[in-house]
Short mmCIF file of C-alpha atoms and ligand atoms in Angstrom, two decimals:
data_model
loop_
_atom_site.label_atom_id
_atom_site.label_comp_id
_atom_site.label_asym_id
_atom_site.label_seq_id
_atom_site.Cartn_x
_atom_site.Cartn_y
_atom_site.Cartn_z
CA MET A 20 39.26 9.04 69.12
CA THR A 21 35.90 8.22 67.55
CA LEU A 22 32.78 6.41 68.66
CA SER A 23 31.98 3.14 66.92
CA ILE A 24 28.27 2.95 66.21
CA ARG A 25 25.83 0.29 65.10
CA GLY A 26 23.22 1.36 62.58
CA PHE A 27 21.30 0.50 59.44
CA ALA A 28 22.39 1.88 56.10
CA ALA A 29 21.67 1.93 52.39
CA GLN A 30 24.85 1.04 50.49
CA SER A 31 23.40 2.18 47.14
CA ALA A 32 20.13 3.44 45.64
CA THR A 33 19.03 -0.09 44.83
CA THR A 34 20.18 -2.19 47.79
CA PRO A 35 17.90 -2.79 50.77
CA LEU A 36 18.95 -1.21 54.06
CA ALA A 37 21.10 -3.52 56.21
CA ALA A 38 23.22 -3.54 59.36
CA HIS A 39 26.22 -1.22 59.15
CA GLN A 40 28.97 -0.24 61.58
CA PHE A 41 30.30 3.32 61.33
CA GLU A 42 32.06 6.03 63.31
CA ARG A 43 30.89 9.24 64.90
CA ARG A 44 33.09 12.07 66.08
CA ASP A 45 34.34 12.31 69.61
CA PRO A 46 32.15 14.96 71.32
CA ARG A 47 33.28 18.56 70.83
CA PRO A 48 32.84 21.06 73.72
CA ASP A 49 29.33 22.06 72.51
CA ASP A 50 28.18 18.51 71.72
CA VAL A 51 25.44 16.39 73.24
CA VAL A 52 25.73 12.60 72.97
CA ILE A 53 22.29 11.02 72.66
CA ASP A 54 21.37 7.35 73.07
CA ILE A 55 18.57 6.93 70.53
CA LEU A 56 15.33 5.37 71.78
CA TYR A 57 13.09 5.86 68.75
CA CYS A 58 13.39 7.12 65.19
CA GLY A 59 10.49 7.89 62.85
CA VAL A 60 10.45 6.84 59.20
CA CYS A 61 9.84 9.83 56.91
CA HIS A 62 9.07 9.57 53.21
CA SER A 63 12.17 11.77 52.75
CA ASP A 64 14.27 8.86 54.07
CA ILE A 65 12.99 6.76 51.16
CA HIS A 66 13.48 9.53 48.57
CA GLN A 67 17.10 9.89 49.69
CA ALA A 68 17.96 6.21 50.31
CA ARG A 69 16.71 5.51 46.77
CA ASN A 70 18.37 8.65 45.34
CA GLU A 71 15.05 10.01 44.03
CA TRP A 72 16.21 13.60 44.58
CA GLY A 73 19.72 13.02 43.16
CA GLY A 74 23.02 13.63 44.95
CA SER A 75 22.70 10.84 47.53
CA VAL A 76 25.94 9.75 49.17
CA TYR A 77 26.50 6.17 50.36
CA PRO A 78 26.69 4.48 52.75
CA MET A 79 23.67 6.42 54.03
CA VAL A 80 22.20 6.02 57.51
CA PRO A 81 18.78 7.73 57.23
CA GLY A 82 16.58 9.01 60.04
CA HIS A 83 15.71 12.53 61.18
CA GLU A 84 12.90 12.02 63.66
CA ILE A 85 15.06 11.19 66.65
CA VAL A 86 14.11 10.88 70.30
CA GLY A 87 16.62 9.75 72.89
CA ARG A 88 18.33 10.30 76.23
CA VAL A 89 21.44 12.36 76.82
CA SER A 90 24.33 10.08 77.80
CA ALA A 91 27.16 12.64 77.84
CA VAL A 92 27.72 16.36 77.24
CA GLY A 93 30.72 18.42 76.16
CA SER A 94 32.43 20.84 78.56
CA ASP A 95 30.60 23.94 77.23
CA VAL A 96 27.08 22.48 77.39
CA SER A 97 24.86 23.87 80.14
CA LYS A 98 21.41 23.51 78.54
CA PHE A 99 21.33 19.69 78.77
CA LYS A 100 22.52 17.11 81.27
CA VAL A 101 22.89 13.35 81.32
CA GLY A 102 19.47 11.67 81.46
CA ASP A 103 17.48 14.45 79.73
CA THR A 104 14.92 13.40 77.12
CA VAL A 105 15.72 15.18 73.88
CA GLY A 106 15.01 15.26 70.18
CA VAL A 107 16.88 15.93 66.93
CA GLY A 108 15.18 16.71 63.62
CA CYS A 109 16.32 17.29 60.05
CA ILE A 110 19.21 19.69 60.68
CA VAL A 111 22.21 19.43 63.01
CA ASP A 112 24.05 22.68 62.24
CA SER A 113 23.98 25.94 60.28
CA CYS A 114 26.37 28.89 59.82
CA GLN A 115 24.93 30.80 62.82
CA HIS A 116 25.72 34.21 61.33
CA CYS A 117 23.56 34.82 58.23
CA GLY A 118 20.23 36.66 58.23
CA SER A 119 18.20 33.43 58.28
CA CYS A 120 20.15 32.00 61.22
CA HIS A 121 19.79 35.30 63.12
CA ALA A 122 16.05 35.15 62.48
CA GLY A 123 15.83 31.65 63.98
CA LEU A 124 15.23 30.16 60.53
CA GLU A 125 18.26 27.88 60.47
CA GLN A 126 16.60 25.62 57.91
CA TYR A 127 16.97 28.45 55.39
CA CYS A 128 20.63 29.15 56.32
CA GLU A 129 22.10 31.18 53.46
CA ASN A 130 25.26 29.11 53.63
CA GLY A 131 23.36 25.84 53.68
CA ALA A 132 22.09 24.09 56.79
CA THR A 133 23.82 20.81 57.71
CA TRP A 134 21.40 17.93 57.21
CA THR A 135 21.18 15.25 59.87
CA TYR A 136 22.14 12.63 57.29
CA ASN A 137 23.29 12.65 53.69
CA GLY A 138 25.05 15.91 54.60
CA THR A 139 28.57 17.07 55.42
CA ASP A 140 29.71 18.28 58.83
CA ARG A 141 30.74 21.93 58.34
CA HIS A 142 33.66 21.65 60.84
CA ASP A 143 35.39 18.37 59.99
CA GLY A 144 34.08 17.74 56.46
CA ARG A 145 32.90 14.24 57.34
CA PRO A 146 29.56 12.80 56.22
CA THR A 147 26.60 13.04 58.60
CA PHE A 148 24.68 9.91 59.60
CA GLY A 149 21.10 9.84 60.88
CA GLY A 150 18.90 8.24 63.47
CA TYR A 151 18.67 4.63 62.31
CA SER A 152 21.48 4.02 64.80
CA GLU A 153 22.19 3.56 68.48
CA ARG A 154 23.73 6.95 69.23
CA ILE A 155 24.17 10.42 67.73
CA VAL A 156 26.44 13.38 68.53
CA VAL A 157 24.88 16.82 67.92
CA SER A 158 25.75 20.42 68.74
CA ASP A 159 23.56 21.59 71.67
CA LYS A 160 22.02 24.40 69.56
CA PHE A 161 20.31 21.77 67.41
CA VAL A 162 18.98 19.61 70.23
CA VAL A 163 15.45 20.21 71.58
CA SER A 164 13.82 19.18 74.87
CA ILE A 165 10.98 16.70 74.93
CA SER A 166 8.53 16.46 77.81
CA ASP A 167 8.41 13.05 79.47
CA LYS A 168 4.64 13.63 79.68
CA LEU A 169 4.47 12.65 76.00
CA ASP A 170 4.49 9.07 74.73
CA LEU A 171 8.09 9.22 73.52
CA LYS A 172 7.78 6.79 70.62
CA ALA A 173 4.78 8.71 69.28
CA ALA A 174 6.61 12.00 69.80
CA ALA A 175 9.46 11.05 67.43
CA PRO A 176 7.59 12.08 64.23
CA LEU A 177 7.03 15.55 65.67
CA LEU A 178 10.70 16.25 64.85
CA CYS A 179 9.95 16.29 61.11
CA ALA A 180 6.31 15.56 60.23
CA GLY A 181 5.25 17.75 63.16
CA ILE A 182 7.39 20.81 62.54
CA THR A 183 6.98 20.67 58.74
CA THR A 184 3.22 21.07 59.11
CA TRP A 185 3.27 23.35 62.18
CA SER A 186 5.59 25.95 60.63
CA PRO A 187 3.50 26.83 57.53
CA LEU A 188 0.24 26.73 59.48
CA ARG A 189 1.70 29.31 61.87
CA HIS A 190 3.38 31.36 59.14
CA TRP A 191 0.08 31.71 57.25
CA ASN A 192 -1.73 32.62 60.48
CA VAL A 193 -4.10 29.70 60.62
CA GLY A 194 -6.46 30.04 63.55
CA LYS A 195 -10.07 30.32 64.55
CA GLY A 196 -12.18 31.16 61.51
CA SER A 197 -9.62 29.83 58.98
CA LYS A 198 -10.72 27.31 56.40
CA VAL A 199 -7.81 24.95 55.85
CA ALA A 200 -7.35 21.90 53.64
CA VAL A 201 -4.62 19.28 53.84
CA ILE A 202 -3.76 17.20 50.76
CA GLY A 203 -2.70 13.60 51.47
CA LEU A 204 -3.23 11.58 54.64
CA GLY A 205 0.21 10.20 55.43
CA GLY A 206 2.82 11.11 58.02
CA LEU A 207 2.79 14.86 57.37
CA GLY A 208 -0.90 15.01 56.46
CA HIS A 209 -2.15 13.48 59.69
CA MET A 210 -0.12 15.97 61.73
CA GLY A 211 -1.47 18.78 59.53
CA LEU A 212 -5.01 17.72 60.44
CA LYS A 213 -4.22 17.56 64.17
CA PHE A 214 -2.47 20.94 64.27
CA ALA A 215 -4.96 22.81 62.08
CA LYS A 216 -7.77 21.49 64.30
CA ALA A 217 -5.91 22.41 67.51
CA MET A 218 -5.36 25.92 66.12
CA GLY A 219 -9.14 26.30 65.74
CA ALA A 220 -9.54 26.04 61.97
CA ASP A 221 -12.30 24.36 60.01
CA VAL A 222 -10.36 21.47 58.45
CA THR A 223 -10.81 19.50 55.24
CA LEU A 224 -8.80 16.53 53.99
CA PHE A 225 -8.22 15.94 50.28
CA THR A 226 -7.40 12.27 49.75
CA ARG A 227 -7.18 9.83 46.84
CA SER A 228 -7.95 6.95 49.18
CA PRO A 229 -11.67 6.23 49.71
CA GLY A 230 -11.05 4.16 52.87
CA LYS A 231 -9.48 6.97 54.92
CA GLU A 232 -12.61 9.02 55.68
CA ASP A 233 -13.41 7.82 59.23
CA GLU A 234 -9.78 7.95 60.26
CA ALA A 235 -9.45 11.47 58.91
CA ARG A 236 -12.39 12.63 61.02
CA ARG A 237 -10.90 10.99 64.10
CA LEU A 238 -7.63 12.86 63.41
CA GLY A 239 -9.31 16.27 63.16
CA ALA A 240 -10.90 16.66 59.72
CA ASP A 241 -14.36 18.26 59.68
CA HIS A 242 -14.80 17.35 56.01
CA VAL A 243 -13.25 14.84 53.62
CA VAL A 244 -13.07 15.31 49.84
CA LEU A 245 -12.13 12.51 47.50
CA SER A 246 -9.80 14.35 45.14
CA THR A 247 -10.40 11.89 42.29
CA ASP A 248 -14.13 12.77 42.24
CA GLU A 249 -14.70 15.85 40.05
CA LYS A 250 -18.12 16.51 41.55
CA GLN A 251 -16.73 16.59 45.07
CA MET A 252 -13.93 18.90 43.90
CA ALA A 253 -16.40 21.26 42.19
CA ALA A 254 -18.46 21.42 45.38
CA VAL A 255 -15.54 22.97 47.28
CA ALA A 256 -14.58 25.62 44.69
CA ARG A 257 -13.33 28.90 46.26
CA GLN A 258 -13.49 27.51 49.83
CA PHE A 259 -10.07 27.45 51.43
CA ASP A 260 -7.85 30.22 52.79
CA PHE A 261 -4.92 27.85 53.02
CA ILE A 262 -4.05 24.45 51.54
CA LEU A 263 -1.15 22.38 52.85
CA ASP A 264 -0.03 20.04 50.06
CA THR A 265 1.92 17.02 51.40
CA VAL A 266 1.85 14.89 48.20
CA PRO A 267 5.35 13.40 47.65
CA ASN A 268 5.32 13.25 43.83
CA PRO A 269 4.44 15.52 40.88
CA HIS A 270 0.67 15.96 40.67
CA ASP A 271 -1.78 18.35 39.03
CA LEU A 272 -2.19 21.49 41.18
CA ASN A 273 -4.90 23.04 38.99
CA PRO A 274 -7.92 21.30 40.55
CA TYR A 275 -6.72 22.32 44.02
CA LEU A 276 -6.00 25.96 43.06
CA ASN A 277 -9.62 26.37 42.09
CA THR A 278 -10.64 25.49 45.65
CA LEU A 279 -8.73 28.49 47.10
CA THR A 280 -10.57 31.66 48.13
CA LEU A 281 -9.62 35.13 46.99
CA ASN A 282 -6.02 35.68 48.26
CA GLY A 283 -5.75 32.02 49.23
CA THR A 284 -2.42 30.18 49.38
CA LEU A 285 -1.46 26.64 48.42
CA CYS A 286 1.75 25.68 50.19
CA LEU A 287 3.86 22.80 48.90
CA VAL A 288 5.79 20.77 51.43
CA GLY A 289 5.86 17.34 49.78
CA GLN A 290 7.04 17.56 46.21
CA LEU A 291 10.54 18.81 45.37
CA GLN A 292 10.36 18.15 41.64
CA PRO A 293 9.21 20.71 39.02
CA LEU A 294 5.46 21.34 38.80
CA GLU A 295 3.88 19.10 36.23
CA PRO A 296 1.45 19.37 34.46
CA PRO A 297 1.80 23.16 34.02
CA VAL A 298 -0.15 25.44 36.33
CA GLN A 299 -2.85 27.48 34.57
CA ALA A 300 -1.73 31.04 35.36
CA VAL A 301 -5.30 32.22 35.08
CA SER A 302 -6.29 30.31 38.19
CA VAL A 303 -3.76 32.22 40.29
CA ILE A 304 -4.41 35.57 38.55
CA LEU A 305 -8.17 35.47 38.88
CA GLY A 306 -8.37 35.23 42.64
CA ARG A 307 -4.97 36.73 43.51
CA ARG A 308 -3.93 33.31 44.72
CA SER A 309 -0.43 32.17 45.71
CA ILE A 310 1.56 29.00 45.33
CA ALA A 311 4.15 28.80 48.09
CA GLY A 312 6.51 26.33 49.71
CA SER A 313 7.93 25.65 53.14
CA ALA A 314 10.77 23.58 54.64
CA ILE A 315 10.68 22.06 58.14
CA GLY A 316 11.07 24.83 60.77
CA GLY A 317 13.69 26.62 62.85
CA ILE A 318 15.03 25.21 66.12
CA GLY A 319 13.22 27.74 68.32
CA GLU A 320 10.01 27.09 66.44
CA THR A 321 10.51 23.32 66.83
CA GLN A 322 10.79 23.76 70.60
CA GLU A 323 7.64 25.92 70.56
CA MET A 324 5.77 23.18 68.66
CA LEU A 325 6.99 20.48 71.10
CA ASP A 326 5.89 22.59 74.08
CA PHE A 327 2.47 23.08 72.45
CA CYS A 328 2.24 19.30 71.95
CA ALA A 329 3.12 18.65 75.60
CA GLU A 330 0.47 21.13 76.71
CA HIS A 331 -2.24 19.75 74.39
CA ASN A 332 -1.10 16.13 74.53
CA ILE A 333 -0.56 15.91 70.76
CA VAL A 334 1.57 13.11 69.33
CA SER A 335 1.57 11.11 66.10
CA ASP A 336 -0.43 7.98 65.36
CA ILE A 337 2.25 5.40 64.85
CA GLU A 338 3.07 1.79 64.11
CA VAL A 339 6.20 0.66 65.95
CA ILE A 340 8.56 -1.57 63.96
CA ASP A 341 11.78 -3.45 64.58
CA MET A 342 14.87 -2.25 62.73
CA LYS A 343 14.99 -5.43 60.65
CA ASP A 344 11.54 -4.64 59.18
CA ILE A 345 12.58 -1.29 57.70
CA ASN A 346 12.57 -2.37 54.05
CA ALA A 347 9.01 -3.72 54.23
CA ALA A 348 7.98 -0.48 55.97
CA TYR A 349 9.48 1.56 53.11
CA ASP A 350 7.42 -0.41 50.59
CA ARG A 351 4.26 0.21 52.60
CA VAL A 352 4.90 3.97 52.83
CA VAL A 353 5.32 4.12 49.04
CA LYS A 354 1.94 2.37 48.68
CA SER A 355 0.35 4.95 51.06
CA ASP A 356 -0.29 2.03 53.42
CA VAL A 357 0.87 3.64 56.66
CA ARG A 358 -1.27 4.64 59.63
CA TYR A 359 0.29 7.16 59.87
CA ARG A 360 3.96 6.94 60.70
CA PHE A 361 6.34 4.04 61.23
CA VAL A 362 8.63 4.46 64.21
CA ILE A 363 11.66 2.22 64.80
CA ASP A 364 12.18 0.95 68.34
CA MET A 365 15.95 1.31 68.46
CA ALA A 366 16.29 -1.38 71.14
CA SER A 367 15.59 -3.79 68.26
CA LEU A 368 18.86 -2.79 66.57
CA LYS A 369 20.80 -5.23 68.77
CA SER A 370 19.03 -8.25 67.30
CA ALA A 371 18.76 -6.94 63.71
P1 NAP B 592 3.59 9.76 53.19
O1 NAP B 592 3.44 9.27 54.59
O2 NAP B 592 3.90 8.80 52.10
O3 NAP B 592 2.25 10.57 52.84
C1 NAP B 592 1.98 11.14 51.60
C2 NAP B 592 0.48 11.01 51.28
O4 NAP B 592 0.24 11.70 50.05
C3 NAP B 592 0.01 9.59 51.04
O5 NAP B 592 -0.38 8.93 52.20
C4 NAP B 592 -1.18 9.80 50.11
O6 NAP B 592 -2.33 10.18 50.87
C5 NAP B 592 -0.77 11.03 49.30
N1 NAP B 592 -0.18 10.66 48.00
C6 NAP B 592 0.88 9.83 47.79
N2 NAP B 592 1.16 9.78 46.47
C7 NAP B 592 0.31 10.60 45.84
C8 NAP B 592 0.11 10.99 44.50
N3 NAP B 592 0.89 10.51 43.52
N4 NAP B 592 -0.90 11.85 44.23
C9 NAP B 592 -1.68 12.32 45.19
N5 NAP B 592 -1.53 11.99 46.50
C10 NAP B 592 -0.54 11.15 46.81
O7 NAP B 592 4.74 10.84 53.12
P2 NAP B 592 5.21 11.89 54.24
O8 NAP B 592 6.27 11.27 55.07
O9 NAP B 592 4.03 12.52 54.85
O10 NAP B 592 5.98 12.95 53.34
C11 NAP B 592 5.28 13.64 52.32
C12 NAP B 592 6.26 14.39 51.46
O11 NAP B 592 6.79 15.49 52.21
C13 NAP B 592 7.48 13.56 51.02
O12 NAP B 592 7.79 13.90 49.68
C14 NAP B 592 8.59 14.06 51.93
O13 NAP B 592 9.85 13.90 51.34
C15 NAP B 592 8.21 15.51 52.05
N6 NAP B 592 8.75 16.20 53.22
C16 NAP B 592 9.03 17.52 53.09
C17 NAP B 592 9.48 18.25 54.17
C18 NAP B 592 9.73 19.72 54.05
O14 NAP B 592 10.46 20.26 54.87
N7 NAP B 592 9.14 20.40 53.09
C19 NAP B 592 9.68 17.60 55.40
C20 NAP B 592 9.34 16.26 55.50
C21 NAP B 592 8.88 15.56 54.42
P3 NAP B 592 -3.83 9.74 50.44
O15 NAP B 592 -3.83 8.24 50.46
O16 NAP B 592 -4.64 10.37 51.50
O17 NAP B 592 -4.10 10.32 49.10
ZN1 ZN B 593 11.19 14.06 57.27
#
């Protein structure tokens, strides 16, 4: 038996998303069935729906910032019960026995983590479908608890934008006394500002958009640098211990590398494509600087981030949309016209 599910899907890289009926597996003993309340709209959804990273499989139901309520559990599940408020992020499974999985870094599973959508279930070989849908079935190990103290619709983006910025900030030991810069004020960037500030750092935003200064300060930036202004860039040379780069497309890293201190690190989370134009090796050699990268976060770490958010009342700044407005929302994200995350109210799926 399978569950018949309503959702929204891309049927190809060039067709707009539209209503789509599909099937999910009958719950296995370790599965949690979740009625989806809200799903955030990540720029990765657009990259994949439009096949900008290659390898997209259609029909594709995007969505990996999922918040919902448990409506059923399999016979082996003891961690969750019907009615619990829970979340699901970018991964729904991993091998559970490699070094990365043992270290709680399931996103770096040596045998390949199972992506929430545009992936393949490692047990039954069927495609995975994401959160732009009424219900999802996920192994309990990949479900996290969400405090009802949080505004649930604004908590949805924590499942990807939140953990993707939290994990590198923690890994590179950002804290009191750190000088941190975030590049790009979108979904990830605005969470980077909030977290870096909450961790006690002195925080700078690099933006191409002149109009975002006041908002950036409200979100946690102590300083704002217009990255297109060479004078402003020169004024922050050798300043930052850590730069979190959330830009989604190839861009010149050289001007940013020169703003790192001795031993400073620039961590890419946005761009998956090759670096272009070439990086001047001299700017990493003279200064012993590093260029690094980071992918989402492990499940334990995601729970830790959500608990921190509940304690400090941190959520995303969002614009709630109806399911039918998803294609217009995609266009706005691409134009950097989002303040700062779209979240789909899944109740609107019925009328879409
Ligand atoms: P977003 O909301 O579109 O934000 C990106 C921001 O980057 C924009 O608001 C803009 O900010 C700036 N920007 C955009 N294009 C630029 C360009 N060509 N040059 C310089 N700056 C540019 O996107 P998002 O949802 O935060 O996602 C950002 C990227 O992270 C996407 O590529 C996404 O796929 C990726 N991602 C990676 C992971 C991971 O695990 N590593 C997880 C989630 C998402 P300003 O207007 O302030 O300049
Ligand atoms: Zn995402």
